[in-house]
Amino acid sequence: MSDNGHQQNEHENVPSRQRRRFEGISSRTYEHPADRSALVALRKLSGFDTVFKALSGLLPERSLRLLFLSDSVRVSDAQFAHLNTMLRDACHILDLEKVPPMYVAQDPQPNAMCIGLDEPIIVVTTGLVELLDEEEMRAVVGHEVGHALSGHAVYRTILLFLTNLALRVAWIPLGNIAIMAIVTALREWFRKSELSADRAGLLVGQDLKASMRGLMKLAGGNHLHEMNVDAFLEQAEEYEAGGDLRDSVLKILNTLPRTHPFTTVRAAELKKWAESRDYQRIMDGHYPRRTEDKETSVSDSFRQSAASYATDVKNSKDPLMKLVSDIAGGAGDLGGRVRRGFGGFAGGTPKDQTTPEDRTSPKDQPPRDSTPEDDD
């Protein structure tokens, strides 16, 4: 019996099916460039360091841990054993030495989070457990372990605290504005960190179809027989390219209060990364190690992130991003393009207020870009 017990302990962290393990992997391997740049911007936010140091001692983290311990189910070999196996698998694959505690909380809303200042805690809701199959859930657990490895839990915890604090001090004009400035910056980073964690989930599950199914279920529920991956991804492309400048502004306004990117956007971003050379190199064993993290240049990382933002703007099909790209490229008649993009501001320019540019005959106007849109 002792031999069997020793063998069980020896292999308790080995994945249930053969998957590649990334020994000593650095979170830089899967972090989205926008995640890194958002963190740099966040740390440069005026007053953030002071607020962070003050809040570190004020956040009710111990109370939060006691709350989950007393009113949720802690995952173990005795409770939700299949989730416990997935958690150990994920930590084994991403080489996270200390397995974070994981809880299942009663909530019909499908959700998962990784929070905590001193040590991360993973929480999944019953709605999520009931919605996803084993491989889809494995990607979600890997997603949360990716948050833990990246150190995202600290900032996520502060965001939760500040959001609640902003509601309590809403009657103080200047105090509320100051807090909301930090909350807005945190939310921008939060959304980008989700793209990073989606990649970590794929590295753990190593099944793109399962990751895509999970995202589709978050959007449309447990009705996979009624959904199609290709059609779902077409929604993301239509969302990005469709409409005019008014729609671009509305997209921004719709995104600002959210903590997660829209589900179709997450699916499209993950598929693009899975098909990239970077992903293939990781799967071949070529990736940054944690032992190299101290040697990483912050300025180089910021330049890479800035270059990524520039590339995204240049290749974006969104009307506003295309306009920004044209401005950077010195395109002419931008005033006319803005008016046309907003539909004449109010449904069209009145005839008695037409501009000389608007009265120019088609043959005198500069030729419009007729290059076909890229399908990638």
CSV table of C-alpha atoms in Angstrom, one decimal, residues 1 43 49 60 76 93 121 134 167 182 202-203 227 289 297 302 340 365:
chain,number,residue,atom,x,y,z
A,1,MET,CA,0.0,0.0,0.0
A,43,ARG,CA,2.2,52.1,-13.0
A,49,ASP,CA,2.1,54.0,-6.3
A,60,PRO,CA,-10.1,43.2,3.5
A,76,SER,CA,-10.0,19.2,-3.1
A,93,ILE,CA,1.9,22.4,-17.3
A,121,ILE,CA,-7.4,32.6,-4.9
A,134,GLU,CA,-14.3,18.9,-19.2
A,167,LEU,CA,-19.8,54.0,-5.4
A,182,ILE,CA,-7.6,54.9,-11.5
A,202,LEU,CA,-4.9,27.5,-24.5
A,203,LEU,CA,-1.4,26.5,-23.4
A,227,MET,CA,-24.0,27.7,-33.1
A,289,ARG,CA,12.1,31.4,-18.9
A,297,SER,CA,14.4,45.6,-20.3
A,302,PHE,CA,7.3,49.1,-23.9
A,340,ARG,CA,-19.0,61.6,-44.1
A,365,GLN,CA,-11.7,64.4,-56.2
